[in-house]
XYZ file of C-alpha atoms in Angstrom:
698
model
C -32.257 -1.819 4.969
C -31.035 -2.854 1.538
C -28.814 -0.947 -0.828
C -30.387 -1.297 -4.257
C -28.474 -0.608 -7.475
C -29.383 2.299 -9.673
C -31.889 1.841 -12.449
C -30.713 1.989 -16.046
C -29.950 5.551 -17.094
C -29.827 6.905 -13.535
C -26.913 8.488 -11.708
C -26.472 8.881 -7.978
C -27.821 12.412 -8.295
C -31.127 10.942 -9.529
C -31.660 8.756 -6.496
C -32.689 9.102 -2.896
C -29.784 7.756 -0.842
C -30.362 5.287 1.984
C -30.645 6.794 5.435
C -30.337 5.690 9.021
C -33.141 6.875 11.283
C -31.326 7.402 14.550
C -32.666 7.207 18.059
C -32.307 10.978 18.259
C -34.876 11.315 15.481
C -32.385 12.480 12.836
C -32.071 10.894 9.404
C -28.393 10.410 8.560
C -27.495 9.838 4.911
C -25.432 6.675 4.493
C -22.804 5.928 1.850
C -24.286 4.296 -1.230
C -22.568 0.939 -1.470
C -22.580 0.086 -5.154
C -20.180 -1.488 -7.535
C -21.757 -0.786 -10.909
C -24.323 1.724 -12.115
C -27.082 -0.823 -12.575
C -27.607 -4.509 -13.166
C -29.762 -6.986 -15.017
C -30.315 -10.671 -14.204
C -27.337 -11.492 -16.422
C -25.017 -8.474 -16.371
C -23.545 -5.512 -14.564
C -23.144 -2.157 -16.283
C -20.997 0.931 -15.935
C -22.104 3.979 -17.876
C -21.777 6.984 -15.550
C -18.051 7.667 -15.646
C -18.546 10.950 -13.804
C -19.688 9.055 -10.709
C -16.772 8.907 -8.315
C -18.423 6.748 -5.661
C -17.943 3.249 -6.998
C -16.086 1.225 -4.407
C -13.669 -1.648 -4.950
C -14.849 -2.418 -8.458
C -14.759 -1.119 -11.976
C -15.814 2.504 -11.927
C -15.130 5.971 -10.718
C -13.032 8.697 -12.209
C -10.174 9.324 -9.825
C -7.122 7.095 -10.010
C -3.666 7.076 -8.566
C -0.728 5.061 -9.762
C 0.761 5.547 -13.201
C 0.952 2.319 -15.104
C 0.530 -0.025 -12.164
C -2.219 -1.899 -10.414
C -2.261 0.433 -7.427
C -5.172 2.435 -6.195
C -5.224 3.705 -2.644
C -8.435 2.401 -1.157
C -10.391 1.297 -4.192
C -10.582 0.378 -7.841
C -10.762 3.558 -9.874
C -9.427 4.568 -13.281
C -5.747 4.888 -14.079
C -3.570 5.636 -17.105
C -0.227 4.210 -18.195
C 2.277 5.362 -20.788
C 5.846 4.774 -21.951
C 8.697 7.217 -21.345
C 9.461 7.594 -25.050
C 7.500 10.767 -25.747
C 3.973 9.375 -26.042
C 1.118 11.482 -24.690
C -2.380 11.133 -23.267
C -4.677 14.177 -23.195
C -8.323 14.871 -22.547
C -10.636 15.451 -25.503
C -12.165 18.703 -24.333
C -10.937 22.259 -24.486
C -8.611 23.344 -23.071
C -6.545 20.228 -23.635
C -4.784 18.830 -20.619
C -2.189 16.110 -20.216
C -3.880 13.245 -18.380
C -2.109 10.967 -15.961
C -3.365 8.543 -13.363
C -3.832 11.341 -10.874
C -6.199 13.595 -12.803
C -8.317 11.186 -14.842
C -11.359 13.102 -13.606
C -10.395 15.794 -16.115
C -11.006 13.279 -18.928
C -14.679 12.867 -17.972
C -17.222 14.871 -19.947
C -20.983 14.285 -20.219
C -20.534 11.084 -18.165
C -18.156 9.679 -20.799
C -14.466 9.048 -20.501
C -12.597 10.433 -23.498
C -8.853 10.341 -24.108
C -6.657 11.493 -26.980
C -3.751 9.027 -27.094
C -0.637 9.533 -29.211
C 2.008 6.798 -29.178
C 5.176 8.433 -30.459
C 7.520 5.477 -30.850
C 6.603 3.000 -33.569
C 8.857 0.243 -32.217
C 8.133 -0.143 -28.521
C 5.777 2.631 -27.487
C 2.587 2.001 -25.554
C -0.091 3.784 -23.584
C -3.671 3.446 -22.432
C -6.134 3.535 -19.571
C -8.171 1.117 -17.502
C -9.531 0.160 -14.119
C -9.130 -2.488 -11.471
C -12.080 -4.856 -11.360
C -13.281 -7.161 -8.648
C -16.516 -9.079 -9.048
C -16.473 -10.646 -5.594
C -18.917 -8.181 -4.026
C -21.406 -8.788 -6.818
C -21.822 -12.485 -5.957
C -20.172 -13.369 -9.264
C -16.667 -14.112 -10.431
C -14.797 -14.349 -13.677
C -15.767 -17.968 -14.084
C -19.308 -16.707 -14.754
C -18.194 -14.213 -17.399
C -19.323 -14.958 -20.948
C -19.112 -11.630 -22.792
C -18.031 -8.008 -22.513
C -19.902 -5.308 -24.452
C -18.294 -1.906 -24.981
C -19.999 1.125 -26.483
C -17.438 3.485 -27.992
C -16.832 6.019 -30.730
C -14.037 8.300 -31.914
C -11.347 8.392 -34.567
C -7.885 7.075 -35.294
C -6.144 3.743 -34.937
C -7.826 0.586 -33.659
C -7.725 0.290 -29.865
C -6.856 -2.932 -28.081
C -9.143 -4.286 -25.347
C -7.385 -6.261 -22.640
C -7.596 -8.151 -19.368
C -4.670 -8.459 -17.002
C -5.132 -11.119 -14.371
C -3.391 -12.195 -11.198
C -4.932 -15.664 -11.093
C -3.849 -17.183 -14.390
C -2.542 -20.513 -13.058
C 0.559 -20.116 -15.212
C 4.213 -19.325 -14.635
C 4.946 -15.841 -15.936
C 7.104 -13.057 -14.605
C 5.696 -11.631 -11.354
C 2.572 -13.759 -11.786
C 1.051 -11.352 -14.289
C -0.366 -12.069 -17.719
C -2.144 -9.971 -20.341
C -5.001 -11.203 -22.505
C -5.859 -9.072 -25.522
C -9.054 -9.296 -27.550
C -8.233 -10.844 -30.903
C -10.079 -8.009 -32.677
C -9.541 -4.398 -31.539
C -12.121 -1.618 -31.419
C -12.418 0.119 -34.792
C -13.535 3.669 -34.121
C -16.163 5.613 -36.060
C -17.967 8.916 -35.562
C -21.132 7.276 -34.212
C -21.288 5.080 -31.091
C -20.926 1.383 -31.874
C -21.347 -1.660 -29.642
C -18.411 -4.077 -29.646
C -19.117 -7.542 -28.245
C -16.344 -9.863 -27.102
C -16.656 -13.445 -25.950
C -14.307 -14.725 -23.271
C -12.612 -16.881 -25.893
C -11.719 -13.715 -27.848
C -9.165 -12.747 -25.184
C -5.836 -14.489 -25.818
C -2.351 -14.134 -24.390
C -0.531 -11.074 -25.651
C 2.842 -11.509 -27.297
C 4.966 -10.183 -24.420
C 3.069 -11.962 -21.642
C 4.714 -15.386 -22.119
C 1.295 -16.947 -22.731
C 0.767 -15.955 -26.362
C -2.206 -17.623 -27.983
C -3.669 -19.147 -24.840
C -7.260 -18.024 -24.230
C -8.528 -16.408 -21.071
C -9.638 -19.331 -18.935
C -13.152 -18.964 -17.523
C -12.092 -20.716 -14.303
C -10.464 -17.508 -13.116
C -11.921 -15.895 -10.021
C -10.302 -12.489 -10.204
C -9.380 -10.015 -12.906
C -7.005 -7.330 -11.737
C -7.375 -4.940 -14.645
C -9.612 -4.281 -17.600
C -8.040 -1.765 -19.936
C -7.669 -0.193 -23.363
C -4.252 0.101 -25.011
C -2.485 1.482 -28.075
C 1.008 0.499 -29.210
C 3.650 1.020 -31.869
C 2.996 4.552 -33.129
C -0.812 4.367 -33.021
C -2.971 7.432 -32.321
C -6.648 7.579 -31.387
C -9.293 9.745 -29.805
C -11.621 7.350 -28.020
C -14.907 7.929 -26.166
C -16.179 5.128 -23.899
C -19.860 5.492 -22.974
C -20.836 2.069 -21.638
C -19.219 -1.184 -20.481
C -21.362 -4.231 -19.767
C -20.078 -7.482 -18.278
C -22.406 -10.369 -19.123
C -22.554 -13.544 -17.044
C -24.286 -16.867 -17.005
C -27.578 -16.425 -15.103
C -27.713 -17.809 -11.587
C -29.142 -21.295 -12.003
C -30.718 -21.153 -8.554
C -32.246 -17.700 -8.940
C -32.168 -16.586 -12.605
C -34.077 -13.366 -11.939
C -31.702 -12.052 -9.273
C -29.833 -8.886 -10.213
C -26.136 -9.671 -10.489
C -25.057 -6.688 -8.417
C -23.951 -6.115 -4.858
C -26.535 -5.533 -2.185
C -25.879 -4.733 1.426
C -28.268 -6.151 4.014
C -28.477 -5.744 7.735
C -31.108 -6.333 10.329
C -33.891 -3.809 10.711
C -33.681 -2.880 14.378
C -36.823 -1.880 16.188
C -36.130 1.519 17.651
C -37.760 4.053 19.891
C -37.337 7.512 18.291
C -37.666 9.118 21.713
C -34.736 7.194 23.172
C -31.569 9.275 23.537
C -28.423 8.349 25.440
C -27.784 10.293 28.613
C -24.083 11.022 28.215
C -23.964 12.793 31.564
C -23.999 9.438 33.314
C -20.946 7.380 34.039
C -21.325 3.875 32.709
C -23.885 2.598 30.249
C -27.622 3.246 30.428
C -29.522 0.087 31.327
C -31.722 0.475 28.262
C -28.866 -0.379 25.937
C -29.131 -3.738 24.231
C -26.255 -5.807 25.609
C -26.463 -8.361 22.812
C -25.024 -6.133 20.078
C -22.257 -8.040 18.277
C -19.805 -5.166 18.000
C -19.776 -3.850 21.565
C -19.726 -5.425 24.994
C -22.018 -2.842 26.536
C -22.099 -4.666 29.860
C -18.485 -3.703 30.584
C -18.258 -0.393 28.742
C -17.347 2.641 30.799
C -17.510 6.234 29.703
C -15.667 8.695 31.891
C -16.940 12.278 31.590
C -14.751 14.599 29.572
C -12.302 16.563 31.730
C -13.405 20.080 32.517
C -9.914 21.467 33.070
C -7.060 20.768 30.681
C -3.638 22.227 30.169
C -3.645 24.470 27.117
C -1.263 24.268 24.173
C 1.795 26.460 24.668
C 1.735 29.040 21.880
C 5.142 30.570 22.658
C 7.457 28.933 20.150
C 11.069 29.009 21.395
C 13.682 30.771 19.315
C 16.443 28.849 17.573
C 19.127 27.615 19.944
C 20.917 25.146 17.697
C 19.946 22.398 20.140
C 17.655 19.552 19.101
C 14.094 19.838 20.372
C 12.971 16.287 21.132
C 9.607 15.330 22.613
C 8.749 13.133 25.587
C 5.585 11.752 27.167
C 4.525 13.091 30.556
C 1.587 11.006 31.747
C -0.995 11.611 29.024
C 0.720 14.718 27.687
C 3.465 15.404 25.202
C 6.192 17.896 26.086
C 9.174 19.354 24.272
C 12.643 19.774 25.739
C 11.546 23.028 27.421
C 8.678 21.243 29.179
C 6.089 23.007 27.011
C 2.820 21.163 26.295
C 2.840 20.315 22.588
C 0.839 18.110 20.236
C 1.600 16.643 16.828
C -1.217 17.726 14.499
C -0.539 17.017 10.862
C -1.254 15.170 7.652
C -0.196 12.003 5.849
C 1.660 12.488 2.564
C 1.854 9.039 1.001
C 3.626 7.480 -1.973
C 6.960 6.113 -0.712
C 5.143 2.906 0.283
C 3.873 2.275 -3.263
C 5.458 1.198 -6.522
C 5.627 4.920 -7.242
C 8.543 4.889 -4.757
C 8.239 8.614 -3.988
C 5.473 10.825 -2.581
C 2.694 11.534 -5.038
C 2.260 14.958 -6.576
C 5.812 15.889 -7.537
C 4.865 16.041 -11.215
C 2.810 19.125 -10.304
C 4.673 20.667 -7.370
C 8.087 21.296 -5.907
C 8.451 19.223 -2.741
C 9.517 22.360 -0.858
C 6.384 24.162 -1.992
C 4.294 21.179 -0.885
C 5.831 21.191 2.592
C 5.446 24.939 2.923
C 1.749 24.702 2.070
C 1.324 22.047 4.749
C 2.819 24.435 7.290
C 0.874 27.416 5.949
C -2.436 25.577 6.383
C -1.753 25.157 10.087
C -0.245 21.679 10.363
C 2.959 21.042 12.295
C 3.660 17.407 11.371
C 3.891 15.172 8.296
C 3.484 11.402 8.597
C 5.354 9.753 5.715
C 4.530 6.103 4.910
C 7.286 3.973 3.375
C 7.936 0.327 2.516
C 10.902 -1.783 3.573
C 11.467 -2.666 -0.063
C 12.078 0.945 -1.072
C 14.531 1.377 1.802
C 16.403 -1.774 0.766
C 16.662 -0.755 -2.882
C 17.910 2.680 -1.875
C 20.439 1.311 0.627
C 21.823 -0.973 -2.074
C 21.978 1.972 -4.494
C 20.152 -0.164 -7.044
C 20.429 1.786 -10.287
C 16.981 0.569 -11.286
C 15.640 2.617 -8.372
C 17.364 5.865 -9.213
C 14.814 8.610 -9.785
C 15.735 8.799 -13.455
C 14.933 5.130 -14.010
C 11.707 4.725 -12.080
C 8.434 4.740 -13.991
C 7.199 7.746 -12.082
C 5.966 11.219 -12.794
C 8.259 13.836 -11.350
C 8.767 17.265 -12.851
C 12.516 17.862 -12.800
C 12.132 21.532 -13.667
C 9.950 22.082 -10.595
C 12.234 20.049 -8.323
C 15.519 21.497 -9.487
C 17.666 20.277 -6.589
C 16.857 16.644 -7.388
C 18.771 14.652 -9.979
C 18.279 11.422 -11.875
C 20.930 9.494 -9.928
C 19.214 10.022 -6.573
C 17.430 7.180 -4.824
C 14.037 7.427 -3.102
C 15.930 7.553 0.197
C 17.915 10.546 -1.065
C 14.612 12.253 -1.784
C 13.360 11.376 1.699
C 16.496 13.015 3.108
C 15.733 16.144 1.102
C 12.156 16.252 2.371
C 13.287 15.795 5.968
C 15.977 18.454 5.579
C 13.509 21.041 4.309
C 10.892 20.080 6.876
C 13.498 20.698 9.553
C 14.311 24.099 8.088
C 10.690 25.283 8.189
C 9.849 23.783 11.577
C 7.787 20.742 10.573
C 8.077 17.484 12.486
C 8.216 14.155 10.596
C 6.730 10.797 11.589
C 8.205 7.882 9.637
C 5.552 5.195 9.139
C 6.603 1.660 8.193
C 3.498 1.076 6.082
C 4.404 -2.291 4.545
C 7.241 -4.655 3.776
C 6.639 -4.739 0.025
C 5.407 -1.828 -2.083
C 1.603 -1.604 -2.183
C 1.310 -4.594 0.171
C -0.298 -2.925 3.184
C -3.715 -4.462 2.452
C -2.588 -8.055 2.141
C 0.279 -8.300 4.616
C -1.432 -7.663 7.931
C 1.593 -9.020 9.774
C 4.953 -7.340 10.397
C 6.642 -10.524 9.142
C 6.495 -11.922 5.601
C 8.430 -14.618 3.779
C 10.688 -11.990 2.218
C 10.944 -9.989 5.437
C 11.452 -12.034 8.590
C 11.337 -10.112 11.847
C 15.117 -9.727 11.970
C 15.146 -7.919 8.625
C 12.254 -5.648 9.604
C 14.008 -4.697 12.851
C 17.339 -4.255 11.053
C 15.797 -1.692 8.730
C 14.379 0.221 11.687
C 17.756 0.150 13.440
C 19.391 1.483 10.282
C 16.855 4.309 9.900
C 16.914 5.169 13.601
C 20.678 5.534 13.519
C 20.514 7.571 10.309
C 18.212 10.192 11.842
C 19.199 10.001 15.517
C 20.601 13.537 15.487
C 17.822 15.095 13.407
C 15.006 16.383 15.609
C 12.682 16.783 12.621
C 12.341 12.971 12.623
C 10.467 13.106 15.885
C 8.671 9.749 15.817
C 8.910 6.242 14.380
C 5.616 4.414 13.675
C 6.811 0.810 13.806
C 4.131 -0.917 11.717
C 1.002 0.343 10.044
C -2.326 -1.257 10.946
C -1.505 -4.785 12.140
C -4.488 -6.929 11.177
C -5.703 -10.388 10.207
C -3.781 -12.841 12.423
C -1.809 -10.145 14.267
C -2.781 -10.275 17.940
C -2.014 -8.702 21.289
C -0.894 -10.924 24.174
C -2.545 -13.912 22.527
C -1.838 -17.595 23.086
C 0.178 -17.714 19.852
C 3.457 -15.920 20.526
C 4.391 -15.547 16.847
C 1.272 -13.439 16.316
C 1.778 -11.127 19.285
C 2.293 -7.696 17.806
C 2.823 -6.124 21.226
C 5.837 -8.330 21.913
C 7.343 -7.780 18.456
C 6.908 -4.030 18.883
C 8.760 -4.183 22.199
C 11.641 -6.075 20.567
C 11.849 -3.557 17.744
C 11.705 -0.563 20.094
C 14.419 -2.059 22.283
C 16.716 -2.453 19.276
C 16.065 1.121 18.168
C 16.901 2.494 21.609
C 19.841 0.148 22.269
C 23.108 2.184 22.319
C 24.843 -0.682 20.518
C 22.251 -0.836 17.730
C 19.956 2.015 16.712
C 21.351 4.266 19.426
C 18.290 6.479 19.171
C 16.747 7.221 22.557
C 15.369 10.483 21.201
C 12.563 9.680 18.767
C 9.081 8.810 19.976
C 8.168 5.156 19.449
C 4.651 4.893 18.025
C 2.901 1.553 18.474
C -0.452 0.902 16.829
C -3.185 -1.474 17.898
C -4.529 -4.521 16.100
C -7.791 -5.648 14.522
C -8.535 -8.460 16.978
C -6.690 -9.389 20.151
C -6.562 -13.056 19.177
C -6.539 -14.913 15.890
C -10.113 -16.045 16.513
C -11.366 -12.993 18.373
C -15.148 -12.642 18.386
C -16.615 -9.601 16.679
C -17.121 -7.925 20.039
C -13.340 -7.630 20.392
C -12.565 -6.417 16.860
C -12.194 -2.944 15.422
C -10.561 -1.028 12.579
C -7.175 -2.362 11.464
C -4.668 -1.009 13.963
C -7.436 0.673 15.942
C -8.003 -1.852 18.710
C -5.879 -0.944 21.738
C -7.838 -3.044 24.266
C -4.819 -5.256 24.859
C -3.063 -2.362 26.592
C -5.331 -2.880 29.607
C -3.744 -6.228 30.439
C -0.459 -6.081 28.519
C 0.834 -2.501 28.333
C 3.934 -1.878 26.252
C 7.265 -1.659 28.059
C 10.346 -0.237 26.319
C 13.783 0.828 27.624
C 13.082 4.569 27.372
C 9.467 4.486 28.502
C 8.730 8.197 28.174
C 9.126 7.853 24.401
C 6.162 5.462 24.072
C 3.047 6.675 22.230
C -0.026 4.521 21.512
C -1.632 4.944 18.105
C -5.141 3.874 17.028
C -6.595 4.576 13.585
C -10.208 5.684 13.259
C -12.424 5.907 10.173
C -16.018 6.570 9.217
C -18.651 4.826 7.089
C -17.140 6.004 3.793
C -14.292 3.546 4.359
C -16.487 0.700 5.567
C -20.047 0.711 6.842
C -19.335 -0.818 10.237
C -22.308 -2.051 12.304
C -22.125 0.871 14.715
C -22.784 3.305 11.852
C -26.053 1.605 10.912
C -27.458 1.199 14.405
C -30.279 3.405 15.694
C -28.084 4.364 18.644
C -25.803 6.261 16.254
C -24.210 8.746 16.869
C -24.590 8.532 20.648
C -22.957 5.120 20.715
C -19.674 6.462 19.334
C -18.050 7.779 22.548
C -18.687 4.437 24.252
C -17.013 2.581 21.408
C -14.022 4.939 21.367
C -13.598 4.642 25.114
C -13.719 0.858 24.897
C -11.221 0.573 22.036
C -8.610 3.204 22.909
C -9.937 6.165 24.917
C -9.342 4.428 28.241
C -5.604 5.011 27.722
C -6.155 8.707 28.342
C -8.675 8.380 31.145
C -6.610 5.778 32.999
C -3.461 7.906 32.615
C -1.734 5.150 30.643
C -0.102 7.309 27.983
C -0.387 9.751 25.117
C -2.415 8.874 22.007
C -1.502 9.602 18.395
C -4.359 9.002 15.936
C -2.197 8.313 12.904
C -5.072 8.152 10.418
C -8.615 9.499 10.242
C -10.369 11.350 7.455
C -13.510 12.181 5.520
C -14.099 12.281 1.775
C -17.339 14.106 1.018
C -19.431 16.783 2.729
C -23.079 16.135 3.533
C -25.590 16.426 0.690
C -27.458 19.685 0.433
C -30.345 19.762 2.867
C -29.171 16.749 4.863
C -26.421 15.420 7.052
C -24.428 12.322 6.255
C -23.450 9.685 8.762
C -19.871 10.251 7.609
C -19.869 13.943 8.448
C -21.650 13.341 11.752
C -19.052 10.721 12.686
C -16.235 13.079 11.724
C -17.622 16.010 13.695
C -18.200 13.813 16.731
C -14.699 12.369 16.593
C -13.036 15.758 16.209
C -15.042 16.965 19.206
C -14.116 13.837 21.161
C -10.424 14.557 20.636
C -10.980 18.228 21.422
C -12.601 17.277 24.735
C -9.382 15.458 25.642
C -7.016 17.451 23.465
C -4.012 17.394 25.808
C -3.924 13.616 25.393
C -4.323 13.407 21.618
C -1.964 14.046 18.735
C -3.034 13.171 15.194
C -2.294 13.163 11.470
C -5.178 13.443 9.024
C -5.432 10.955 6.140
C -4.535 12.367 3.740
C -2.827 15.403 2.288
C -2.983 13.649 -1.097
C -6.217 13.896 -3.103
C -5.671 10.384 -4.502
C -6.880 8.369 -1.536
C -9.876 6.346 -2.674
C -11.122 6.161 0.907
C -11.014 9.786 1.992
C -9.701 12.000 -0.773
C -7.386 14.628 0.619
C -6.909 18.108 1.957
C -5.728 18.945 -1.557
C -8.149 18.897 -4.477
C -7.469 16.939 -7.653
C -5.297 19.697 -9.104
C -2.824 19.141 -6.241
C -2.718 22.855 -5.482
C -6.046 24.057 -4.065
C -7.399 22.864 -0.718
C -10.790 21.649 0.466
C -11.458 24.550 2.787
C -14.391 22.795 4.451
C -12.019 20.085 5.697
C -9.544 22.623 7.038
C -12.371 24.473 8.769
C -13.353 21.302 10.628
C -9.778 20.708 11.779
C -8.649 24.245 12.529
C -9.756 24.356 16.180
C -7.951 21.083 16.836
C -4.634 22.151 15.319
C -1.706 22.901 17.613
C 1.011 25.553 17.181
C 4.291 24.784 15.460
C 6.824 23.016 17.675
C 9.985 23.843 15.781
C 13.372 22.206 15.295
C 16.817 23.057 16.642
C 15.109 25.245 19.244
C 15.543 22.973 22.243
C 17.418 23.256 25.500
């Protein structure tokens, strides 16, 4: 199969999406992998700003981080603005203040339109833009010759800019802005503005004033529109075209991303017999992503211990959890499970959880509990902890470039640090019975994608462990902080019991857990220790041994984790569907019947071999199936929820994400940060467990 780009003038709604014809005879709709709306032999074009399905490139309408190059899971639109009274609103009625979290409200008739008012005529600024990556389109910035923008509107001229991360120059933080020498002059009728690469020169505050954008660059981080110094404008963008030198080898090739894979011959009558133990002989043992010759599928248990629905009354005693074989029990011995959501933001440059410009944090937590969840997994970065511990005034809430509505969060003040806010969230969660999982998502803010390893140059292992010891001691008497997720999604070179000791995540996790539980250090034998898997067991693992980042637990078979307080150990894979990445097993005719075999091989054996309790820290789905069909994403999600339900006593989980601003999965919340996607809750409701409670132990 091949993913073709859209034709000029088409939207996704105009096309027939690609499908996988499965061995069970069902056609499953696959995600449409595209990076621009359509392409020509010499350009790529974006013109449907209402389309929210562009992945990892310029496009889409939902963004996340205010004024920074952060987008959770993809490259969508964002806004940025000073804190001097400037404003950005949509152009339609009723008017609405637009920030990076609701840019979708600025889309009308497939155009993006913003009314920008820069209040301060000395140092004010504001604008909007998108991350751009050309790598998936078989082109890079060195091929770029021109940019054409179709726009109309009224008001002041609007600057057109690139911001790059690969400028081969020494500037603060490695960033540099290049502004077009001539801005867009708006008129009532759409006009086409054409810029050559040489028109983009260093902006005055970028330390590279006057130097042109060098065409040797391989990556542009942002392409954006900006107003400064008291300017006002209402601008409509209808079309952006990036024009490149034609491919000398194949000048007629469309310069857009295509996705190819082999066309398997399949027998529509072939269906897996899941009643058998082991793998049917008919299965092709040469598949690159699964060693079918050794795969074992144990039948789902027919008798399981049920969740205990009798929530103990308050006793004033902490209610900690412990692992009993494959089960999780509270201090009364009741069978419990952590079933919750991820609320992210602390791990980003935002420095606090997203959404507090629209909601009170207490109201947010209460809604999480009211929708049936009993746990919140909170990602954070080491950097934010360090800045808070040092009481760095630059990281007080009043100084951060964040959106937080002080009137809605009245018990917060401008001198608080992000860690103070975390304390407040934990305190209220404890009061209403929610459990908290602290997730060390990255060392630096927004670095979870590129780090891979628990050690960086800025954060050697000793510093990473020291932060965990400090946090463990801080919350050792607070039973709301029920679990510590030591490192999110080890990947790239991170291994498990490999020949290279410095890459062995399992051994580093054991060292960290030992320090946390050591009476002379963290002195916290109470919290669960959550240890995730890896991508590949070895640095050069073949594809057959790889899986989602953090999702591969196969190393546990030969090198299980050992910690001082062993009944606090929980293993944690992450599991995602084809919306995040179209893995080979999603485009194989054996789908969806191959899924249980893959899950058993990667992590499910831990339950069936009685090796421990599992906590699926992340899994999620973005879109429902199209009308009249069923998507591979929804089929995967339904199958995985059922898989956990079949073994529910052995599985805790937190859905990714509560936030709507995840580019990969969206959220339980809709883009207004108040309403919920009921269809997602309906799919999860039967898998949710009762509240566990705090200070109700024995």
